[in-house]
XYZ file of C-alpha atoms in Angstrom:
266
model
C 85.451 87.684 153.502
C 88.444 86.356 151.652
C 88.309 86.751 147.893
C 88.392 83.200 146.403
C 89.657 84.558 143.078
C 92.626 86.126 144.836
C 93.430 82.883 146.658
C 93.091 80.954 143.421
C 95.388 83.373 141.639
C 98.021 83.156 144.383
C 97.797 79.373 144.415
C 98.320 79.217 140.664
C 101.233 81.645 140.901
C 102.857 79.663 143.693
C 102.314 76.420 141.805
C 104.103 77.887 138.811
C 106.889 79.027 141.096
C 107.349 75.636 142.728
C 107.575 73.977 139.320
C 110.050 76.608 138.226
C 112.292 75.816 141.202
C 112.706 72.189 140.158
C 112.974 73.077 136.493
C 115.602 75.727 137.194
C 117.795 73.373 139.221
C 117.405 70.412 136.880
C 117.863 72.376 133.654
C 120.855 74.337 134.935
C 122.588 71.191 136.226
C 122.016 69.353 132.935
C 123.213 72.303 130.910
C 126.442 72.691 132.860
C 127.036 68.930 132.942
C 126.752 68.809 129.138
C 129.810 71.066 128.902
C 131.934 68.959 131.253
C 133.877 65.810 130.367
C 134.180 62.721 132.551
C 132.488 59.388 133.116
C 132.354 60.050 136.859
C 131.462 63.740 136.812
C 128.979 64.895 139.413
C 126.966 68.091 139.013
C 124.185 69.489 141.159
C 122.607 72.877 141.738
C 120.714 74.056 144.789
C 118.647 77.230 144.814
C 117.164 79.293 147.619
C 114.681 82.130 147.270
C 114.142 85.327 149.287
C 110.331 85.087 149.264
C 107.427 82.707 148.755
C 106.584 84.089 145.319
C 110.199 84.728 144.262
C 110.403 81.690 141.937
C 107.438 82.940 139.939
C 108.988 86.348 139.291
C 112.586 85.300 138.766
C 114.115 86.292 142.108
C 116.844 83.899 143.259
C 118.540 84.373 146.616
C 121.454 81.942 146.245
C 122.262 79.526 143.439
C 125.044 77.091 144.336
C 126.741 75.033 141.636
C 128.480 71.903 142.935
C 130.628 69.884 140.542
C 133.460 67.372 140.884
C 135.474 64.701 139.023
C 135.345 66.386 135.637
C 137.519 67.864 132.919
C 136.792 71.075 131.090
C 138.645 72.695 128.177
C 137.458 76.133 129.268
C 134.808 77.809 131.341
C 131.389 76.105 131.311
C 129.662 79.413 132.116
C 129.514 82.718 130.259
C 127.264 85.754 130.363
C 125.308 86.941 127.330
C 124.871 90.698 127.921
C 122.267 91.184 125.181
C 119.786 88.880 126.915
C 117.067 89.962 129.317
C 118.176 90.831 132.828
C 114.788 90.326 134.448
C 115.916 87.316 136.458
C 118.074 88.129 139.478
C 120.548 86.031 141.477
C 121.721 87.687 144.672
C 124.632 85.244 145.051
C 126.004 82.740 142.549
C 128.242 80.303 144.424
C 130.668 77.876 142.790
C 131.935 74.822 144.639
C 134.155 72.838 142.259
C 136.465 70.059 143.452
C 138.898 67.536 141.948
C 138.787 68.676 138.333
C 141.017 69.444 135.367
C 140.957 72.800 133.631
C 142.633 71.878 130.358
C 145.930 70.266 131.472
C 145.958 71.581 135.051
C 144.437 69.582 137.891
C 142.726 71.794 140.472
C 142.009 70.599 143.970
C 139.179 73.090 144.424
C 137.683 76.382 143.310
C 135.312 78.171 145.670
C 133.651 81.448 144.674
C 130.820 83.744 145.691
C 129.681 86.144 142.961
C 126.960 88.666 143.865
C 124.447 90.586 141.783
C 124.005 88.317 138.754
C 121.205 88.414 136.207
C 119.644 85.819 133.921
C 117.041 85.583 131.164
C 114.016 84.605 133.240
C 111.591 84.314 130.321
C 113.885 81.807 128.605
C 114.298 79.837 131.833
C 110.539 79.688 132.419
C 109.523 78.857 128.845
C 112.407 76.791 127.461
C 114.071 75.527 130.660
C 117.361 76.988 129.433
C 119.580 78.985 131.750
C 121.448 81.940 130.273
C 123.262 84.453 132.469
C 123.089 88.010 131.190
C 125.216 89.805 133.794
C 127.806 88.941 136.420
C 128.844 90.870 139.455
C 132.387 90.757 140.827
C 132.948 88.412 143.745
C 135.732 86.660 145.604
C 137.210 83.239 145.004
C 139.943 80.844 146.067
C 141.697 78.241 143.933
C 143.675 75.449 145.566
C 146.385 73.645 143.603
C 148.473 70.725 144.807
C 152.168 71.367 144.203
C 152.635 67.805 142.929
C 150.137 68.536 140.135
C 152.379 71.264 138.679
C 154.935 68.743 137.370
C 152.640 66.977 134.821
C 151.208 70.357 133.833
C 154.707 71.798 133.179
C 155.685 68.756 131.103
C 152.643 69.233 128.878
C 153.071 72.983 128.598
C 156.800 73.116 127.843
C 158.081 70.782 125.149
C 161.667 71.756 125.996
C 161.407 70.225 129.471
C 161.839 66.458 129.388
C 161.592 65.685 133.108
C 160.654 67.772 136.127
C 159.892 67.558 139.839
C 158.136 70.299 141.819
C 158.291 70.417 145.610
C 157.692 72.970 148.344
C 160.232 74.440 150.741
C 158.407 76.641 153.242
C 157.212 79.713 151.344
C 159.236 78.692 148.288
C 158.804 76.109 145.574
C 161.589 74.140 143.941
C 161.549 73.119 140.293
C 164.174 70.530 139.320
C 164.473 68.816 135.979
C 166.175 68.287 132.661
C 165.584 70.268 129.517
C 166.708 70.639 125.928
C 166.525 74.373 125.405
C 167.394 76.517 122.423
C 170.774 77.568 123.833
C 171.603 74.646 126.134
C 170.789 71.087 127.162
C 171.150 70.702 130.899
C 169.797 69.793 134.291
C 168.278 72.737 136.154
C 167.352 73.515 139.734
C 165.244 76.593 140.497
C 164.209 77.739 143.950
C 161.676 80.550 143.748
C 158.717 82.290 145.237
C 155.435 82.092 143.350
C 153.598 85.380 142.904
C 150.905 86.905 140.707
C 150.413 89.969 138.548
C 146.658 89.397 138.475
C 146.421 87.367 135.293
C 149.416 85.030 135.702
C 151.361 82.984 138.239
C 155.078 83.742 138.099
C 158.356 82.500 139.575
C 160.183 85.386 141.279
C 163.283 85.902 143.475
C 164.760 82.894 141.699
C 167.904 81.066 142.794
C 169.101 79.113 139.762
C 171.617 76.319 139.305
C 172.336 74.736 135.933
C 174.172 71.410 135.798
C 174.568 71.669 139.568
C 176.460 74.954 139.496
C 175.803 78.672 139.480
C 176.065 79.904 135.904
C 176.056 83.219 134.077
C 173.178 85.663 134.417
C 172.099 85.344 130.769
C 171.667 81.559 131.025
C 169.760 81.923 134.282
C 167.446 84.549 132.810
C 166.872 82.472 129.692
C 165.719 79.560 131.833
C 163.429 81.762 133.946
C 161.970 83.295 130.790
C 161.170 79.787 129.571
C 159.383 78.850 132.799
C 157.474 82.121 133.212
C 154.617 82.542 133.403
C 154.025 79.195 135.059
C 150.295 79.670 134.514
C 148.617 82.263 132.313
C 144.929 82.184 133.261
C 143.633 83.381 129.912
C 146.134 81.774 127.526
C 146.721 78.444 129.289
C 143.318 77.861 130.892
C 140.892 79.837 128.686
C 139.606 81.784 131.685
C 139.494 85.070 129.750
C 139.103 87.847 132.356
C 137.298 85.667 134.912
C 140.107 85.814 137.484
C 141.967 88.792 138.909
C 144.369 87.181 141.378
C 145.493 89.231 144.382
C 147.319 86.823 146.700
C 149.292 83.579 146.401
C 150.158 81.529 149.481
C 151.831 78.166 150.068
C 150.511 75.929 152.843
C 152.456 72.678 152.979
C 151.756 70.894 149.704
C 149.042 73.328 148.607
C 149.113 76.612 146.694
C 146.181 78.933 147.398
C 145.345 81.704 144.954
C 142.826 84.287 146.129
C 141.290 87.131 144.191
C 138.326 88.662 142.462
C 136.255 86.531 140.107
C 133.385 86.976 137.702
C 131.619 85.116 134.942
C 133.061 86.589 131.707
C 131.078 87.644 128.672
C 130.752 85.004 125.969
C 133.512 85.436 123.352
C 132.502 87.065 120.085
């Protein structure tokens, strides 16, 4: 004979779990949305669980964060290592599209980060989501080459006008600048590479005022332009991104590498 107390206990546990599912998704989406700027921002979170009772004991299979049409001055997510690690997330997936990270427009950022932890007691009692540990996953950022020009103008006060185009595996940066040692038009053809924490112009072919000039002037210009993007300094990504590969496909730059959710700054 089936024990009615056992069935009642399981039903109550599952009921708590089902409520937690909706609360988890709703609270997490609201919390992330509160850190994003934009009248047309869209944020949603979907969660799957490995077992029937997983929601009640803080076991998450996959949590996918979808967000688009927003601006953010820095990362909307951090880990707080001192918090409880009872809650588990096998895979934290990020699917971000059409957004600005400070002054840089990003076409998309897709990531899959395994083995994350969160404070389950806080999530269950206060409906607040706090990550306490991040694994290391893989991610891809897509940037449109045309979006580099407005970013460069905002980053470098010396550059007064600029145009960025692609030429096969190269990019071309043409413009006019008022630099410390010269005021001139410049034309740089270069490859774009990474050292892990920055995007850099390398193998540069430089013309200043439509002519090849001395090595010191060329190097001074390259030093001004590099790094094109510093992930930590320019975008407040801290150590979230460890880039491994940069590729150009038509009008798109793809940056692939390892990603994680960084610890909250002290």
